[in-house]
Each structure stands twice: as structure tokens, then as C-alpha cells.
XYZ file of C-alpha atoms in Angstrom:
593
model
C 7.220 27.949 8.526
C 4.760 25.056 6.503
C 2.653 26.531 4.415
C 0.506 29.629 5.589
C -1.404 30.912 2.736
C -2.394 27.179 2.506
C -3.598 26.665 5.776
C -5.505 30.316 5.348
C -7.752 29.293 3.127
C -8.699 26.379 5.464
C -9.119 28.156 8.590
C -13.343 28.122 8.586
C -13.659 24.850 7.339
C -11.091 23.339 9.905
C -13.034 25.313 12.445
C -16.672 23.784 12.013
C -15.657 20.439 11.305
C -13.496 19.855 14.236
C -15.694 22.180 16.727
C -19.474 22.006 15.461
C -19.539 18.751 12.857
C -17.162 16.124 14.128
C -17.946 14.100 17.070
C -14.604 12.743 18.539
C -12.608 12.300 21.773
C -9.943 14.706 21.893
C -7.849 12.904 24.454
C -8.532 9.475 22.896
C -7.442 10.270 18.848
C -7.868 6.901 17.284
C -10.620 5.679 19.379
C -12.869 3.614 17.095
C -16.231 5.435 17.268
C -14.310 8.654 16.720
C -15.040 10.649 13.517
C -12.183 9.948 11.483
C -10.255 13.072 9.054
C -7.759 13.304 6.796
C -5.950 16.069 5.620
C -5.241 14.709 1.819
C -3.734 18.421 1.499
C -1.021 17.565 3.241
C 0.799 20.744 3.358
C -1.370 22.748 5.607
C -0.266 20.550 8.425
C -0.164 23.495 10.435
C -3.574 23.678 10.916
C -4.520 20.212 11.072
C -1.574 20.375 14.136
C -3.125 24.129 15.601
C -6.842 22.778 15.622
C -5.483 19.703 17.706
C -3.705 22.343 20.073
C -7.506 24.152 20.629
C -9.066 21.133 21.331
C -6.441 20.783 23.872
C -4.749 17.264 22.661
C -1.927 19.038 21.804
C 0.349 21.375 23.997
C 0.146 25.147 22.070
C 3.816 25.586 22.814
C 4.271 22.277 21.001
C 3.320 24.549 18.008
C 6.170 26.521 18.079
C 8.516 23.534 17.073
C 7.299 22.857 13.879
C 9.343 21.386 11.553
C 11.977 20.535 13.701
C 13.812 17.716 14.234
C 12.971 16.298 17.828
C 9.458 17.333 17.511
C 6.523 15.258 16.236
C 4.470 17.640 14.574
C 6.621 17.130 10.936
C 6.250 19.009 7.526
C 3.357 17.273 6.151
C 1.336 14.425 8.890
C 2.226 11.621 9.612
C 1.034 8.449 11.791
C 3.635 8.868 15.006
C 0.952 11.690 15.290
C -1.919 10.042 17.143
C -4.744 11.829 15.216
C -3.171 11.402 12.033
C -4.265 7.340 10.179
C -2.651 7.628 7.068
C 0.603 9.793 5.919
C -0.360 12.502 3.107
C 1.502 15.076 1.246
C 2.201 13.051 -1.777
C -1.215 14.164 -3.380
C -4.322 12.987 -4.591
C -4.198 9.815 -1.928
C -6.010 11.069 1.222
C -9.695 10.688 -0.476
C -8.588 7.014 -1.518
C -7.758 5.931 2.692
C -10.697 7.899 3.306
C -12.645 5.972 1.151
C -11.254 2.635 2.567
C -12.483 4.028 6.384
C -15.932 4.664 4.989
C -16.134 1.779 3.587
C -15.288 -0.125 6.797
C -17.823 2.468 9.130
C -20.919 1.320 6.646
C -20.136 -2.563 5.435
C -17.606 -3.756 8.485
C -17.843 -1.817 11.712
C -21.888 -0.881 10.457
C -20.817 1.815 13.470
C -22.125 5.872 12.749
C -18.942 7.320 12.690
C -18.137 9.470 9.556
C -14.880 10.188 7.587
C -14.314 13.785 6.602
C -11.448 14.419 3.842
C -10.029 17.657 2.700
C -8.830 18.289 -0.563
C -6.670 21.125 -2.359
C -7.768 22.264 -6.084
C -4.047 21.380 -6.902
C -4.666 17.584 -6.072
C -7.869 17.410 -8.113
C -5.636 17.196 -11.275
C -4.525 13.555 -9.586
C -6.298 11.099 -11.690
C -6.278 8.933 -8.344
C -8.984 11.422 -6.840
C -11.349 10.452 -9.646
C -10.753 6.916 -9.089
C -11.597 7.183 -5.426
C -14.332 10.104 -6.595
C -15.825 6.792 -8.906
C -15.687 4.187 -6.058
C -17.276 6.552 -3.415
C -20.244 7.215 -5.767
C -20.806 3.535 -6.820
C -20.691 2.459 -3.347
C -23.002 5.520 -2.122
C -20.985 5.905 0.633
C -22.932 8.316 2.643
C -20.794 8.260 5.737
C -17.797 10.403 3.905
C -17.689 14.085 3.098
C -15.369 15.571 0.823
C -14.552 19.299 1.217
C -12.758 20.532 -1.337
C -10.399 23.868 -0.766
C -10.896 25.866 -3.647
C -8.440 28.538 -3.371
C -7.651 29.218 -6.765
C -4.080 29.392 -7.113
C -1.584 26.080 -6.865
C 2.313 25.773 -6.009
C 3.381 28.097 -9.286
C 0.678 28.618 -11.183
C -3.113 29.234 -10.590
C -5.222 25.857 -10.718
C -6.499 24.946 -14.005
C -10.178 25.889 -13.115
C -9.525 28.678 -10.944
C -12.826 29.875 -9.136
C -15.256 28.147 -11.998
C -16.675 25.941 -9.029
C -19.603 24.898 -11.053
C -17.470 23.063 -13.217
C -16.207 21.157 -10.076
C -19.611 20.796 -9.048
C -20.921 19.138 -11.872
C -17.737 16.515 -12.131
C -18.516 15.967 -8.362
C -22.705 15.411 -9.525
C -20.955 13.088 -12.625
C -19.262 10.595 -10.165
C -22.468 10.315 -7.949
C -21.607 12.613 -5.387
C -24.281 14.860 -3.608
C -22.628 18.391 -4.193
C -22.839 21.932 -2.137
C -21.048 24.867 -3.138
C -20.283 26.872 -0.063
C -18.612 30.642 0.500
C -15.604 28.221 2.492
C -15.248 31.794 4.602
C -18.865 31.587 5.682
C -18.993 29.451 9.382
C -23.096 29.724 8.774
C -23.031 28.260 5.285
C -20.085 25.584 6.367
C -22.029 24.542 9.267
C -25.400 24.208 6.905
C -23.762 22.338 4.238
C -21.984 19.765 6.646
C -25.335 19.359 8.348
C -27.241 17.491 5.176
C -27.013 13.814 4.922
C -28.292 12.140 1.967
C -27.504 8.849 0.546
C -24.730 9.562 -1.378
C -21.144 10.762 -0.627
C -20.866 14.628 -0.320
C -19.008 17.173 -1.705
C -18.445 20.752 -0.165
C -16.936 22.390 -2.987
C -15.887 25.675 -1.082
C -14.747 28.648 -2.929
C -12.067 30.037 -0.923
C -9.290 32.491 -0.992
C -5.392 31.786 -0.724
C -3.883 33.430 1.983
C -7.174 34.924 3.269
C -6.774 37.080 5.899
C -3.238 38.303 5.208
C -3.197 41.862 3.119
C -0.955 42.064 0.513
C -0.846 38.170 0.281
C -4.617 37.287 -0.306
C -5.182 35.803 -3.599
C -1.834 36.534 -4.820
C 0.411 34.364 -6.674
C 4.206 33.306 -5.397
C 3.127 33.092 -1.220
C 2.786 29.375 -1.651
C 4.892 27.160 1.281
C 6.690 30.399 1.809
C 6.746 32.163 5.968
C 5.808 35.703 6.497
C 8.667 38.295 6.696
C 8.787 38.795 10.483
C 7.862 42.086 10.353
C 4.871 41.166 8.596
C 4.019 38.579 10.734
C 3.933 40.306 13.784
C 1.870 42.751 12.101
C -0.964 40.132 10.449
C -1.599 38.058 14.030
C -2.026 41.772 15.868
C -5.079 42.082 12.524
C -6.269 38.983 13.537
C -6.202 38.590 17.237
C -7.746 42.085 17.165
C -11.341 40.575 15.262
C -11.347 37.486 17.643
C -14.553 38.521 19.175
C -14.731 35.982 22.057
C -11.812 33.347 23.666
C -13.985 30.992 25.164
C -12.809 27.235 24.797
C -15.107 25.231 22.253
C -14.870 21.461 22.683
C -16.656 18.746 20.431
C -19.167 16.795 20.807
C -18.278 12.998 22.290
C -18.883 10.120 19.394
C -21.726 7.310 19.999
C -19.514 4.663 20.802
C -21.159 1.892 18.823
C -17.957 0.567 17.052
C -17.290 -3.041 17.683
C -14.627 -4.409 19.558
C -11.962 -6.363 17.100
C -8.903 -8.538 17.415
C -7.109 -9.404 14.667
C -3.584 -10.672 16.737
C -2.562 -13.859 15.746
C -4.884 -15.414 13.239
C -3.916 -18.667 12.580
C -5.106 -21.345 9.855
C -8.120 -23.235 10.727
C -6.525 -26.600 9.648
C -3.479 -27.356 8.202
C -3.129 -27.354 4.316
C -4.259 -30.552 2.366
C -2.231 -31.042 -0.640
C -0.056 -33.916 -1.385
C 3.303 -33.864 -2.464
C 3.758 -34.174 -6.296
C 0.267 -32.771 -7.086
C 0.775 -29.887 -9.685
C -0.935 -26.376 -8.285
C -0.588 -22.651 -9.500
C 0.899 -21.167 -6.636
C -1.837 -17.850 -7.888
C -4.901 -20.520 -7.011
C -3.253 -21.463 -3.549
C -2.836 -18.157 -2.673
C -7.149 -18.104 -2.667
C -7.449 -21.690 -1.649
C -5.781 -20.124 1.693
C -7.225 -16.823 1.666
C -10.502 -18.012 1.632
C -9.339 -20.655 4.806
C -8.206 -17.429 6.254
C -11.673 -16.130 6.088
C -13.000 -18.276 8.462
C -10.261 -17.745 11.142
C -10.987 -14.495 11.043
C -13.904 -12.016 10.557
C -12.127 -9.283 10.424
C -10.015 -10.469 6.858
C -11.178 -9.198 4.228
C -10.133 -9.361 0.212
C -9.930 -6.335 -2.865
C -8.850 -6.990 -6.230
C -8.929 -4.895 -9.274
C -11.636 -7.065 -11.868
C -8.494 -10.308 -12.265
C -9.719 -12.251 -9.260
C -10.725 -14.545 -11.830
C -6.847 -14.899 -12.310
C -5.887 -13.895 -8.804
C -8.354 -16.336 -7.843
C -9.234 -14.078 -4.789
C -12.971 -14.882 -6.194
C -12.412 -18.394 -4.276
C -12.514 -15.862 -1.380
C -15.240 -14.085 -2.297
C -17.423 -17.323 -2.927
C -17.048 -17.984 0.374
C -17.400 -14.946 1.673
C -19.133 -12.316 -0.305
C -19.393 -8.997 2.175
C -15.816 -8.913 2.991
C -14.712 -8.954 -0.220
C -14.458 -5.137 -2.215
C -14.103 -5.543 -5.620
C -12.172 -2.127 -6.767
C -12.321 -2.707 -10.218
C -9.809 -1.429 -12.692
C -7.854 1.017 -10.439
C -4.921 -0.360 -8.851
C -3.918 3.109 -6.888
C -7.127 3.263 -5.382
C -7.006 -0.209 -4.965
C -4.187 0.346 -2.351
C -5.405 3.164 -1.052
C -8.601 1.495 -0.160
C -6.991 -1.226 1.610
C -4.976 1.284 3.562
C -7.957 3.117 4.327
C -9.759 0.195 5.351
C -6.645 -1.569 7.626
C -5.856 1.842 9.810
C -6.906 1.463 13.278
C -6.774 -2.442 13.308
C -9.992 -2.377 12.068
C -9.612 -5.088 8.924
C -6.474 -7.153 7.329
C -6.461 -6.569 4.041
C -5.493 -8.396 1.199
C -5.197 -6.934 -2.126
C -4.465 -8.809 -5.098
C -3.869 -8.021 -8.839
C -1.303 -9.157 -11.704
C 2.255 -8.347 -9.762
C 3.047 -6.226 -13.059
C 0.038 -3.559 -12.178
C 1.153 -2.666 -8.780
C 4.014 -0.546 -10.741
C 1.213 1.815 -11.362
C 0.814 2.320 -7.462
C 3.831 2.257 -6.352
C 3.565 6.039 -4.993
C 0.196 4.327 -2.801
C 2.408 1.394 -1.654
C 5.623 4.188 -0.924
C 3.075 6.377 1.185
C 1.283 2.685 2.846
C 4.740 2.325 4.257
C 5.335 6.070 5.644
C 1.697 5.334 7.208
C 3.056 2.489 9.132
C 0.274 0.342 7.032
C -0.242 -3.284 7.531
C -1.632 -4.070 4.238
C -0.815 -7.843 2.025
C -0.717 -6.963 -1.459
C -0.847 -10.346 -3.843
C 0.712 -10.284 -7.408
C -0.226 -13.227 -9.701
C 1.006 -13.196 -13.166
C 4.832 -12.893 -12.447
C 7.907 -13.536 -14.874
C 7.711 -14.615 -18.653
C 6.804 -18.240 -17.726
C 3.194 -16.266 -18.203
C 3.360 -17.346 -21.633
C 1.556 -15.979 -24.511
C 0.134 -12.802 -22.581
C 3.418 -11.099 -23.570
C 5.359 -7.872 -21.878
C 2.574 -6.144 -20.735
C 0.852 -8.660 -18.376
C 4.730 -9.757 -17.069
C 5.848 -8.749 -13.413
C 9.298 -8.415 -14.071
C 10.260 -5.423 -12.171
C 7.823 -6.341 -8.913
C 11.068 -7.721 -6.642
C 12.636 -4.923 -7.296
C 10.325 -2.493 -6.262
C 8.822 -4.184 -2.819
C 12.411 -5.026 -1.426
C 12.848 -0.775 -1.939
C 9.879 -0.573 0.557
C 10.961 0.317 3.824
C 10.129 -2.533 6.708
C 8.238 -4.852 3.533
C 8.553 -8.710 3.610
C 8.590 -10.042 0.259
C 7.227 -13.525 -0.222
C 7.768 -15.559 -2.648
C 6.240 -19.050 -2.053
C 7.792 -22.015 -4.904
C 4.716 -24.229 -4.359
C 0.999 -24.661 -2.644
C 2.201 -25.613 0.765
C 4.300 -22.297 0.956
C 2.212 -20.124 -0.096
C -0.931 -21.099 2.135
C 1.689 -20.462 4.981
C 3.208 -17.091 3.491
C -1.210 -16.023 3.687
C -0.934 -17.042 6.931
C 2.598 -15.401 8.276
C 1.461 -12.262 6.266
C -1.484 -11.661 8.296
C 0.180 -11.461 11.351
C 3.192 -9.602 10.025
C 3.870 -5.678 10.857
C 4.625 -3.770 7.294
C 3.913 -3.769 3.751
C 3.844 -8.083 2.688
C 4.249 -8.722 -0.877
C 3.011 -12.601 -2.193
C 4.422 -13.048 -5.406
C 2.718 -16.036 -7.190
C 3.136 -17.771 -10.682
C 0.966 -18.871 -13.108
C 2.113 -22.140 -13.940
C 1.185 -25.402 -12.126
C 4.023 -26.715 -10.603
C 4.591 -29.882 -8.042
C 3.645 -29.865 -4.360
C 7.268 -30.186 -2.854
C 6.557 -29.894 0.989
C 4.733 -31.470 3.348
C 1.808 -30.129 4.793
C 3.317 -29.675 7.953
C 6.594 -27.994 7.373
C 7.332 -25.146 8.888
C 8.185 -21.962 7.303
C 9.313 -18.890 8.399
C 10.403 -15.455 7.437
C 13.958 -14.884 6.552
C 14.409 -18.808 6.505
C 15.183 -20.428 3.303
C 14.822 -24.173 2.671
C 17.957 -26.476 1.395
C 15.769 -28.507 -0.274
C 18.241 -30.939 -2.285
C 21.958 -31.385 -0.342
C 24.392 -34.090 -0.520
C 28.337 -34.138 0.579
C 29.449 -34.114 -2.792
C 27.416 -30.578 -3.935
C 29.734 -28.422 -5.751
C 27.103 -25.909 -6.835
C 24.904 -23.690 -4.843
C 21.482 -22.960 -7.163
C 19.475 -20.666 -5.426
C 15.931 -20.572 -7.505
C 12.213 -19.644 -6.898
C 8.569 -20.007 -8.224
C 9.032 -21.585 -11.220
C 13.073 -21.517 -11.707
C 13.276 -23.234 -8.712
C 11.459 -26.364 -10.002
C 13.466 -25.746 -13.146
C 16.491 -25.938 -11.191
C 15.368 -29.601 -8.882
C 15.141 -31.006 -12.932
C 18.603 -29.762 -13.603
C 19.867 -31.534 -10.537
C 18.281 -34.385 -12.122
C 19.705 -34.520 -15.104
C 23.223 -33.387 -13.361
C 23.462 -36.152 -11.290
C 23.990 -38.444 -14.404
C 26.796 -37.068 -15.343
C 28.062 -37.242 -11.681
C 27.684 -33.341 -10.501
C 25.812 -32.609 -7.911
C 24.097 -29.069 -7.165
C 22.837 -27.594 -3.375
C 19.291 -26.185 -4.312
C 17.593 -23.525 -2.066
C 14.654 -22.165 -1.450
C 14.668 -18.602 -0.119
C 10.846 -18.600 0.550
C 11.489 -14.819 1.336
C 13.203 -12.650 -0.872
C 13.374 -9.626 1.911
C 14.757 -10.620 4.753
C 16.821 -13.019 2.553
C 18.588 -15.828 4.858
C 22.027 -14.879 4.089
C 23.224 -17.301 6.967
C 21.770 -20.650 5.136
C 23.438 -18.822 1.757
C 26.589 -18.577 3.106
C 26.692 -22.019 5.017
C 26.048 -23.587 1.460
C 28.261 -21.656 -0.486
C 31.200 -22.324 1.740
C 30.053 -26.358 1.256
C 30.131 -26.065 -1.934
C 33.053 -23.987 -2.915
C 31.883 -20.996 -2.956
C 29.732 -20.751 -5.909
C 26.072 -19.616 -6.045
C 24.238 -19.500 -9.368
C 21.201 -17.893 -8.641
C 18.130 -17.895 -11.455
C 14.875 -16.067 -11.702
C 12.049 -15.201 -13.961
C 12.649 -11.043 -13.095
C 14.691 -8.301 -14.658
C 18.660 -8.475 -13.322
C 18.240 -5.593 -11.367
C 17.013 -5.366 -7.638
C 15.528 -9.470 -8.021
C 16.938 -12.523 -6.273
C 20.492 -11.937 -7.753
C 21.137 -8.664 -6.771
C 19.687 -9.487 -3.391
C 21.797 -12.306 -3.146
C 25.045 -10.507 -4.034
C 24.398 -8.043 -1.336
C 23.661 -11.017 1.248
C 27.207 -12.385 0.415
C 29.429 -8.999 -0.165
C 32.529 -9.327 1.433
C 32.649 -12.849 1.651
C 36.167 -14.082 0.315
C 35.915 -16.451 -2.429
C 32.441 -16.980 -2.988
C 31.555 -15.884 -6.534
C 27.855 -15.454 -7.615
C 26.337 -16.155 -11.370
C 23.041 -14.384 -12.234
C 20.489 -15.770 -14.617
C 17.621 -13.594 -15.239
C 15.112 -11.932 -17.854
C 17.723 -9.885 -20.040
C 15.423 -7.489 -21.880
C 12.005 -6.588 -22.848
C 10.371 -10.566 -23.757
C 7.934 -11.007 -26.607
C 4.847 -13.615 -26.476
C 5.409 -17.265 -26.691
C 4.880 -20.917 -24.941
C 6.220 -20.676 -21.247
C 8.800 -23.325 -21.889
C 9.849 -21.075 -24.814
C 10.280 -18.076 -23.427
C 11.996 -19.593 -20.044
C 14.642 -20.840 -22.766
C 15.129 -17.431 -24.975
C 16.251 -15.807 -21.665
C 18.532 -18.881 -20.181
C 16.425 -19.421 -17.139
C 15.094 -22.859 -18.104
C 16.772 -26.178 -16.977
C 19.340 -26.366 -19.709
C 20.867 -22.903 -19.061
C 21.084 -23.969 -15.018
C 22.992 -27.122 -16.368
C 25.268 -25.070 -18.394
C 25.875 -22.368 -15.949
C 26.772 -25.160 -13.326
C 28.714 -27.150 -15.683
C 30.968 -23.884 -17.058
C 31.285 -23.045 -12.689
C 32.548 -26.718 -12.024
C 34.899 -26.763 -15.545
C 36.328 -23.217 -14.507
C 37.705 -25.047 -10.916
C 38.625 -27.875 -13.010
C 41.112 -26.163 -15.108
C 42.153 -23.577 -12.063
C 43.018 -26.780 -10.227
């Protein structure tokens, strides 16, 4: 069952920490003032799941159903756990949440709870453990402890640096890190090392033995994830039940409960928004326009971005309120992980930002966020070709794609100011993973500022009796689609034009109530890749529906550089191809009729 020799080689260091160093209440698991751990070796749940059953939070019989379907103690930990914050076992992420926690004990709780994170040698081949390794040091966060498990051998193979500790030492020393080599079998020298505070982060590099304990299996290769032989088992817990000197009960020591009360339930917008219809505004510079609004609804919102809020414009938050924002510099998995770390126990809402096209690279930190039951907003800027110039690289073309695959996410996608100062607002009182995708361009304020938006509720925002089009646009192809109607309506056709304002949930009712008014035809156009965008979403919204027929116009392959206007044109999802799509759907019914 799990992963024995694993959870072997963690037995000592589980012990002190959760029954000499950690000050928690056992009954009470996510109490705020608690001493927070996570088990970024995600494997050994076992033990993570047998020192809760000692401190008695846990029934021990509980134990016995591992694994199994219609018990909560799973494979590797996750949040319907009450001690567990953040869901590990895709590795090299629990230092980054632990990171986040730390952050928010020293800068926003200023509370003396610590974060302890344990580490496998496997996992420190994850470049994301350097990242949060780098952001730890620079931030001398001296509240977290890092133990790492060094038990030589990994899944198949031994670990690349085996029992050379002082090698991990010295990378630990490199990224600013106060670090302790410890025998990880030794309680005395565990209990020392956790004991000194300095004013740094802390590393317990512990040189440890897979499988310890077990003869025949110590230190041997193959044992990893596999159970005992029965036999064999029986035989190892006599061994050790037979050197467990004394049974008495330990129980930890109670936390100082200095953690401040918060409430972060329904924040709401100081004022309404001020823009006026027909101004032109980059929906990326509304999106900190409201974020920093946000700010002062709410102390407890707080902003990260990875060096672009310069582009993000999440520096108009930080202008206006400098020690909530946590600038996370070139490391978008961190990034996440940080604001994961930072949102568990309702302590913060966080809103990260970056270029929509960089979040690709975390999309394993945003996959796990989700399995945590994390609240976090993530904020891309920089979507679709009409970027310009920038070229391929800097383009979010696959971003749509990837959130709506996110289970419970609400993707936002807000086609001027007005909307996206309310999609800040909705997100930060939404359950699940929110996406904001914005745009670069300046487009025209279309709403008012008091229209109300919410999720899964599109807008119909140009409708006559005579539509024989549905156009279902957003961002910037929907404003390229309101000139199209334009120009359509001299030559007597008129189009339907929607705004979906969320992507997932998509409002297939206000979808289908158009198509059927305007004979079933939807052209839908976006500045993504065909698959998994707006089209694609759209055509699953209306499967099954007889006689409504959908046309897709989207980014066709890899762009190039060029003006926005240009590049909108080489991949037909400018105005003209909208009027020719429409024109070829009404000629088609023409000649069927």
C-alpha cells in the first residue's frame, strides 16, 4: 500500500516536527496560528496520514483504508483532508505554496507561525524548486524550513547526487538559504537543527536511508511505491514494535494565536467604474485601473506578477499599494505557486498577472491549484496576434484552450473597460481557478458604467428583427465584428452580435435564442488557435441543435510579426473576413431557397 520505503526514510523527521518543533492544534487543522506543513513529497502520504492518527486527529483504524475509494485519506494528499492546504504529488510544487504561506505569516498576517516543507531528492531535479529555492532566499524568509529527504535512490534509478549532501548544501548556501546537514535518523540532531532560527530560510538537508528500518529493503533499489510481501510485513512491524521503548502519547505544543482575524466574503467595488462610452482603453490597463480600486475594498487583496506589470499594468496596483503587491519576477510556476500558497486558508485573494502566453509554462501549477480547491485570479495580458509586432512568442493563442480544461475555472474574457473592472470584481468573490484574458489594443468603451454583468451571461449587444446572422466575437474581434455590422447594414444585411463576457460557463441559452432568430447560423471569430477557443466552445454549447450550423474564424497557424491590423487580416479575423463569412452564410440560404 502507498509508498513504504518512502515514508521510511521520513519516519524521524515526521516525528520531531509534528511532536517536538511544530506548534499546532490537532483538533483544529487549519486554524490560522497553526504551524502550517506540506508534504511536497507527495507519495509518502502514509505518514503524513499515520502522524495525524498519533496526534489523535485521525481515527488509527481510518489507516487501514488507504487508498480506497470511500475513504479520505487518498494516494497522494489532498485538501478534503483538513490538515492538508495544497494538493502535492505532482513534484517540485509543495516548496512554491509553502513559500506563498511564509510569505503571508511575515508581510500579511505579521503572525509567528512557521511553514515547514518536506522535500524528496527526486523533486530537487524540478527546476520549480530552484525558483521557489531563489524567491525564499531573496525574501529571507525566516519563518520557512525546508527539510530535504535525502534518501539516495529515486522511482528507478538512484538520484543524480546520491548521498554527496555537501553538494546540496552548498546549492542550498547559493540561493541564500541557512543550511544544516543532519543524520535525518538522529531525533537529537533533528531536534537541534530545527531549533536554530536565523534570518534566512533554512535548509535541513538530511542524509537518510530508503526503506530504513526494513532488512533486505534498506537502501536497495526497485522497493519504490511497491507493499511488503505479507509475510514480510508481518515480520518487519514485529522488528519494529519490538525497539519501541515507551507508548506513552506525545501531543504538541498549542500555537500563539496571534493571527489576525480576516474576511474576504463579498468584496465589492468601492465606486462604480468611470469611463465613458466611446473612450478607447486597453482592456490590460483596466484590468489595474480596477485592481488597484479593489485594493481599497479590501486589505486582504493582494497582486504578483512576473517583471511585465509594466504591461500587465498590475504596477497601477502596486503604486497604490506597495506591501501587498509580490513581485515574483521571471518565474511564472512559482508565480502560481506563490499565489496558491499565499490564498490557502482565506488568508489573501490573489491576483496574478503575466502575458496570457506564459501561463503555458505553469500549467502543471494551475492543474494542481485546481485539485487544491485554490481560489486564485490569474490575469493574462498580451492575448491573440492583434499584439502586433511582438510576434509568436509573446502571443496567447492557446490560453482559452487550456483554462476552459481546468476543472470548476471561470474564464473571463471582458471586450472593453467597463467589463473587465466588473470581471476583477466577480473574480474575487468567485470559488475556483478565474482566468481574465485581456488585449492589448485600445478599443471603445461600449457599456455603461452601470451595466450589469454576470457569469455565464452574454450580452446581445446589436439585435434588430431583420438579423440573419448570429456573430459571436470577443476582445478585439468583437469590436471588429460591431464595424462589420456597420458596413453590412449598407448593403441591407443585418448581423445579431454577442458578447459572451465568459467563455466558461458559456451562455448557451442567449446562443441558442439568437441562432434560432436568425436562422440558425452562428459565425463565431477570435484572435486564438481553432482548437478548444470560443468556436469549439460554441459548437459544444449548440450540439444537437437541428439546423443551426456554426462557422469558425480563428488564428490558422503559427503568425509571424506585423501591424495588428495586418496580422488580424492574414488570418481572416478582421472586419472584412466577418463580412465575407456573413455574406457567403446569407448567399448559401439564398440559393437553397
Amino acid at each position: 500500500m502507498g509508498h513504504p520505503t518512502s515514508c521510511c526514510s521520513a519516519a524521524e523527521i515526521m516525528s520531531v516536527l509534528f511532536f517536538h518543533t511544530m506548534r499546532y492544534k490537532v483538533q483544529d487543522p487549519r486554524n490560522a496560528s497553526n504551524d502550517r506543513f506540506v508534504l511536497s513529497k507527495g507519495h509518502a502520504a502514509p505518514i503524513l496520514y499515520s502522524v495525524w492518527a498519533e496526534a489523535g486527529f485521525l481515527q488509527e483504524a481510518e489507516l487501514l483504508n488507504l487508498r480506497k475509494i470511500d475513504s479520505v485519506l487518498e494516494g497522494h494528499p489532498v485538501p478534503r483532508q483538513a490538515f492538508t492546504d495544497v494538493a502535492t504529488g505532482s513534484l517540485g510544487q509543495g516548496l512554491g505554496a509553502a513559500c506563498g504561506m511564509a510569505y503571508t505569516g511575515k508581510f500579511f498576517d505579521r503572525a509567528s507561525y512557521r511553514v515547514y516543507c518536506l522535500l524528496g531528492d527526486g523533486e530537487l531535479s524540478e527546476g520549480s524548486v530552484w525558483e521557489a529555492m531563489a524567491f525564499a532566499g531573496f525574501y529571507k524568509l525566516d519563518n520557512l524550513v525546508a527539510i530535504f529527504d535525502i534518501n539516495r535512490l529515486g522511482q528507478s534509478d538512484p538520484a543524480p547526487l546520491q548521498h554527496h549532501i555537501e553538494i546540496y548544501q552548498k546549492r542550498c548556501e547559493a540561493f541564500g538559504w541557512h543550511a544544516i546537514i543532519v543524520d535525518g535518523h538522529s531525533v537529537e540532531e533533528l531536534c537541534k537543527a530545527f531549533g536554530q532560527a536565523k534570518h534566512q530560510p533554512t535548509a535541513i538537508i538530511a542524509k537518510t536511508f530508503k526503506g530504513k528500518g526494513i532488512s533486505g529493503v534498506e537502501d536497495k533499489e526497485s522497493w519504490h511505491g511497491k507493499p511488503l510481501p505479507k509475510n514480510m510485513a508481518e515480520q518487519v512491524i514485529q522488528e519494529i514494535d519490538d525497539r519501541i521503548q515507551n507508548k506513552k502519547k506525545l501531543s504538541p505544543a498549542l500555537p500563539e494565536e496571534d493571527a489576525p482575524i480576516v474576511n474576504i466574503r463579498n468584496i465589492k467595488m468601492p465606486s462604480p467604474p468611470t469611463y465613458k462610452v466611446g473612450e478607447k482603453w486597453a482592456t490590460r490597463k483596466a484590468y489595474g485601473v480596477a485592481l488597484a480600486k479593489l485594493g481599497h475594498a479590501n486589505d486582504r487583496v493582494i497582486a504578483l506578477d512576473g517583471d511585465t506589470k509594466n504591461s500587465t499594468f498590475s504596477e497601477l496596483f502596486k503604486k497604490e499599494h506597495p506591501n501587498r503587491y509580490i513581485e515574483c519576477y521571471i518565474a511564472e510556476q512559482n508565480m502560481v505557486s506563490i499565489a496558491v500558497g499565499c490564498a490557502t486558508r482565506d488568508r489573501t485573494v490573489a491576483f496574478a498577472s503575466t502575458f496570457a502566453t506564459f501561463f503555458t509554462r505553469a500549467f502543471d501549477q494551475i492543474r494542481m491549484a485546481a485539485i487544491s480547491d485554490s481560489n486564485i485570479n490569474l490575469c493574462g495580458s498580451h492575448c491573440g496576434v492583434s499584439i502586433g509586432e511582438d510576434g509568436p512568442s509573446q502571443m496567447g493563442l492557446e490560453d482559452l484552450c487550456m483554462f476552459r480544461a481546468i476543472p470548476n475555472s471561470t474564464v473571463f474574457y471582458p471586450s472593453d473597460a467597463v467589463a473587465t473592472e466588473k470581471a476583477v470584481e466577480i473574480a474575487a468573490n468567485t470559488k475556483g481557478i478565474c482566468f481574465i484574458r485581456t488585449s492589448r489594443p485600445e478599443n471603445p468603451v461600449i457599456y455603461n458604467n452601470n451595466e450589469d454583468f454576470h457569469i455565464g451571461q452574454a450580452k446581445v449587444i446589436l439585435k434588430s428583427k431583420d438579423d440573419q446572422v448570429t456573430v459571436i466575437g470577443a476582445g478585439v474581434t468583437l469590436h471588429e465584428a460591431l464595424t462589420a455590422a456597420e458596413q453590412l447594414r449598407k448593403e441591407k444585411i443585418y448581423i445579431r452580435v454577442i458578447d459572451p463576457f465568459t467563455i466558461k460557463p458559456l451562455d448557451k441559452k442567449t446562443i441558442l435564442e439568437s441562432a434560432r432568430a436568425t436562422k440558425g447560423r452562428i459565425i463565431t471569430v477570435e484572435d486564438h488557435y481553432h482548437e478548444g477557443g470560443i468556436g469549439e466552445a460554441v459548437c459544444a454549447a449548440v450540439m444537437g441543435e437541428p439546423g443551426v450550423t456554426v462557422t469558425r474564424l480563428a488564428v490558422s497557424h503559427v503568425p509571424r510579426s506585423g501591424k495588428p491590423a495586418e496580422l488580424l487580416r492574414m488570418f481572416g479575423i478582421d472586419k472584412d473576413a466577418i463580412m465575407q463569412a456573413v455574406r457567403a452564410a446569407v448567399s448559401k440560404s439564398r440559393n437553397a431557397e
